PDB file of C-alpha atoms in Angstrom:
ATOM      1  CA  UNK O   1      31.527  -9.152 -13.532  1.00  0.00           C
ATOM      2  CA  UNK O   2      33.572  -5.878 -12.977  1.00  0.00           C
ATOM      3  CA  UNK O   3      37.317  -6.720 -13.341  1.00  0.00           C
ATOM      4  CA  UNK O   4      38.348  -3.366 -11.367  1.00  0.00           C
ATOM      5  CA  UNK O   5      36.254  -5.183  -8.149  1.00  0.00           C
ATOM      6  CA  UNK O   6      38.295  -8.547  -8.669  1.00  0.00           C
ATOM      7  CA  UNK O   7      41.403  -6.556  -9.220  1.00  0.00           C
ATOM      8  CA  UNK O   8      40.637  -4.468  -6.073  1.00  0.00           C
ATOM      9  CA  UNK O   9      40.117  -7.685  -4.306  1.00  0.00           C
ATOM     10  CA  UNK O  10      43.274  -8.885  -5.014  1.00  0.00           C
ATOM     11  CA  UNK O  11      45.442  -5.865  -4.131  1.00  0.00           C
ATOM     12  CA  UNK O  12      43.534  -5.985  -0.714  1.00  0.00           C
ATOM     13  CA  UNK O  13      44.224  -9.248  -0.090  1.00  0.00           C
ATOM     14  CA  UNK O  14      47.686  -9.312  -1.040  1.00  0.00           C
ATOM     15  CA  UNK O  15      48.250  -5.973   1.277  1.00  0.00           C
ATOM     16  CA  UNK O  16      46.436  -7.420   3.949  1.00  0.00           C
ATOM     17  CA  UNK O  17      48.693 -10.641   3.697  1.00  0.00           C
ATOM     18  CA  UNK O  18      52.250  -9.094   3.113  1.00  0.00           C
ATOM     19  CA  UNK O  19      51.723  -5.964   5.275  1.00  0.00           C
ATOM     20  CA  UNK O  20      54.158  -6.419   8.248  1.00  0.00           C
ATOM     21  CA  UNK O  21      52.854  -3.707  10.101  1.00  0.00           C
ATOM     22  CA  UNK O  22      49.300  -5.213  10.095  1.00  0.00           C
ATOM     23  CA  UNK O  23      50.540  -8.548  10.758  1.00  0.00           C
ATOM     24  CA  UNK O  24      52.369  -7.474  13.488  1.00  0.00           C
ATOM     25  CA  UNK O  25      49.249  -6.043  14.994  1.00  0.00           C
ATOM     26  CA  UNK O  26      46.913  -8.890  14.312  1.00  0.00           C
ATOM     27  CA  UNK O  27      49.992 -11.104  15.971  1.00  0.00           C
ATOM     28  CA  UNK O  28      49.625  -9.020  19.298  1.00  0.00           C
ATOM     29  CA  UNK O  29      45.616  -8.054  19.156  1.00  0.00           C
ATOM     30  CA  UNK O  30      44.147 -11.123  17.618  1.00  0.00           C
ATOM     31  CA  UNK O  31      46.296 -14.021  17.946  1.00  0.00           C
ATOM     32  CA  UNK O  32      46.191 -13.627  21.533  1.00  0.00           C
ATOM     33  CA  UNK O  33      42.327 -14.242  21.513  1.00  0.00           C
ATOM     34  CA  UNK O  34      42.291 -17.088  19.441  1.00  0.00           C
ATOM     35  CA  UNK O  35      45.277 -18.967  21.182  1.00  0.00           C
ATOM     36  CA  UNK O  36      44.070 -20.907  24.108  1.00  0.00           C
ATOM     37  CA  UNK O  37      46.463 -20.767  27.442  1.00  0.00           C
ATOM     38  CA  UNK O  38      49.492 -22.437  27.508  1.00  0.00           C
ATOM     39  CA  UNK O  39      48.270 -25.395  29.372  1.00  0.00           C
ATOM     40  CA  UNK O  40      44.989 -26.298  27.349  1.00  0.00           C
ATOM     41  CA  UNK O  41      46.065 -27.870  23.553  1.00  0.00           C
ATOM     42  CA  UNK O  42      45.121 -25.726  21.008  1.00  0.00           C
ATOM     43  CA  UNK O  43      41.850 -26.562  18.708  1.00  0.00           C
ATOM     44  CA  UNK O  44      41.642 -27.665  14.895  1.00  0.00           C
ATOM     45  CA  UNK O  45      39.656 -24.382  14.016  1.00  0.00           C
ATOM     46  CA  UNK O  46      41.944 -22.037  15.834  1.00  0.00           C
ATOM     47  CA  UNK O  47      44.830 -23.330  13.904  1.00  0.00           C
ATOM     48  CA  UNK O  48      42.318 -22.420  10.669  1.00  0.00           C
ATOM     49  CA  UNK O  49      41.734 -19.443  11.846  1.00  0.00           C
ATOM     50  CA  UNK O  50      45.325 -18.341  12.290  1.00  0.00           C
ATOM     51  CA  UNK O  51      45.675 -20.288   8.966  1.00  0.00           C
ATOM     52  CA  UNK O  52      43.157 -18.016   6.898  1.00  0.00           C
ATOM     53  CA  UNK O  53      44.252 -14.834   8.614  1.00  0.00           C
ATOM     54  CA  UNK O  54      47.571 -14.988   6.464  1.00  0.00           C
ATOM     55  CA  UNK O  55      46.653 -16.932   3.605  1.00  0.00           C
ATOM     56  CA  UNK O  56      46.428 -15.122   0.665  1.00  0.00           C
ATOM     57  CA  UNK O  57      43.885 -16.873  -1.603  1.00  0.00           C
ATOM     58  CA  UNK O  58      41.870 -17.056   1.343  1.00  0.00           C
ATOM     59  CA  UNK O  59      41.575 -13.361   1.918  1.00  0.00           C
ATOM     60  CA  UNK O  60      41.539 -12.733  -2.501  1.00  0.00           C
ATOM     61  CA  UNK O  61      37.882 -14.490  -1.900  1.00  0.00           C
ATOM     62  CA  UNK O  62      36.272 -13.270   0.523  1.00  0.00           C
ATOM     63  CA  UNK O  63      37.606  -9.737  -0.024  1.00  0.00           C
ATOM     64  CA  UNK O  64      36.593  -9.617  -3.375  1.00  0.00           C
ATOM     65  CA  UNK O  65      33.017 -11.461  -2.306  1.00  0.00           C
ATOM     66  CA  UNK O  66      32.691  -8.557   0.207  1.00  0.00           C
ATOM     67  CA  UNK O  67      33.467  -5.656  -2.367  1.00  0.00           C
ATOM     68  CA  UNK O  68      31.704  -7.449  -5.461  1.00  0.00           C
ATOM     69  CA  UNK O  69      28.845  -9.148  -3.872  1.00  0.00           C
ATOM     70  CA  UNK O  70      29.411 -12.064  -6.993  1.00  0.00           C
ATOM     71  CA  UNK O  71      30.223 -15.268  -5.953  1.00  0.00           C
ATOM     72  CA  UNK O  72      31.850 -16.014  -9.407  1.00  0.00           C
ATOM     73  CA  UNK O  73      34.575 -12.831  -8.904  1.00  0.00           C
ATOM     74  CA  UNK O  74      34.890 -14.236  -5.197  1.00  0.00           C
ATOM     75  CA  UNK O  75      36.089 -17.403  -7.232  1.00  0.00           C
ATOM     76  CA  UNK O  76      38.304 -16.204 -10.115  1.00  0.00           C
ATOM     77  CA  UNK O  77      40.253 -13.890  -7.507  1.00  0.00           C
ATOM     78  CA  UNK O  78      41.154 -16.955  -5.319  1.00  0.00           C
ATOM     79  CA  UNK O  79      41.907 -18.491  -8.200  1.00  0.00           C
ATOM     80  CA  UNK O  80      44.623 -15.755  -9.372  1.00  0.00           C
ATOM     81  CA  UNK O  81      46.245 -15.534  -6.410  1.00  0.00           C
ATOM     82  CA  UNK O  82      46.329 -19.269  -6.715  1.00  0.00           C
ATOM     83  CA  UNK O  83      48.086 -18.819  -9.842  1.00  0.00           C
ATOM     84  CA  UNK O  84      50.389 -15.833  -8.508  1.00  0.00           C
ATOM     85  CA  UNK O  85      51.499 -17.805  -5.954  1.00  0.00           C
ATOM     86  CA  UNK O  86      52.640 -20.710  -7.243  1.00  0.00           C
ATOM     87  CA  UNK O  87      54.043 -18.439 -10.014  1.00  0.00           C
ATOM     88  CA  UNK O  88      56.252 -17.389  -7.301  1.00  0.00           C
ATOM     89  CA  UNK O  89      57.221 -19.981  -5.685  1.00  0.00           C
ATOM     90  CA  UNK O  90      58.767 -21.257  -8.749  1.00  0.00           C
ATOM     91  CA  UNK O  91      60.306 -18.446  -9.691  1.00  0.00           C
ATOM     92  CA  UNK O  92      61.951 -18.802  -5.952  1.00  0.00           C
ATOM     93  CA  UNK O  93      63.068 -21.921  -6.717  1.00  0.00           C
ATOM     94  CA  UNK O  94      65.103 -21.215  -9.546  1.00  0.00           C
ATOM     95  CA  UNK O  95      67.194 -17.839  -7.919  1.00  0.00           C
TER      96      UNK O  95
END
C-alpha cells in the first residue's frame, strides 16, 4: 500500500469537494440532469447522488480506489477524511 496514492486520493477528493469553481459547474451541468422537473417529486437515489457528489469521504474512496486499484487504501482514505472532518467540525465549534 503506497501512502503517496492514498495521500493523492485525499488531496483530490478534498479539491474536488471544496473547489467552488467546480461546484459551481457541476451545480449548472450536472445537477440539472439528475433533478427531475419541478412537478415530478424527486427520487431517493437522486438525492444520493447529489449527496455523494459533495461528500468528501465519499469522493477520498473512490478516488483513491481509482488511482490505487487497492481496496484497503480506498478504505483508510475514507477513513481519514472521516477523521479530518470531524476534526474540524470540532475545532468549529469551539471558535
Amino acid at each position: 500500500m503506497d501512502k503517496i496514492l492514498i495521500l493523492r486520493g485525499i488531496l483530490i477528493a478534498w479539491w474536488w469537494v471544496n473547489f467552488t469553481p467546480w461546484q459551481n459547474l457541476l451545480k449548472r451541468t450536472v445537477y440539472p440532469l439528475i433533478y427531475p422537473k419541478r412537478d415530478k417529486p424527486i427520487r431517493k437515489w437522486q438525492e444520493y447522488i447529489i449527496e455523494a457528489l459533495g461528500c468528501f469521504k465519499c469522493q477520498s474512496f473512490w478516488w483513491t480506489l481509482i488511482i490505487s486499484q487497492d481496496l484497503f487504501a480506498a478504505i483508510l482514505a475514507a477513513l481519514i477524511a472521516y477523521t479530518y472532518e470531524k476534526f474540524m467540525n470540532s475545532l468549529k465549534q469551539y471558535f
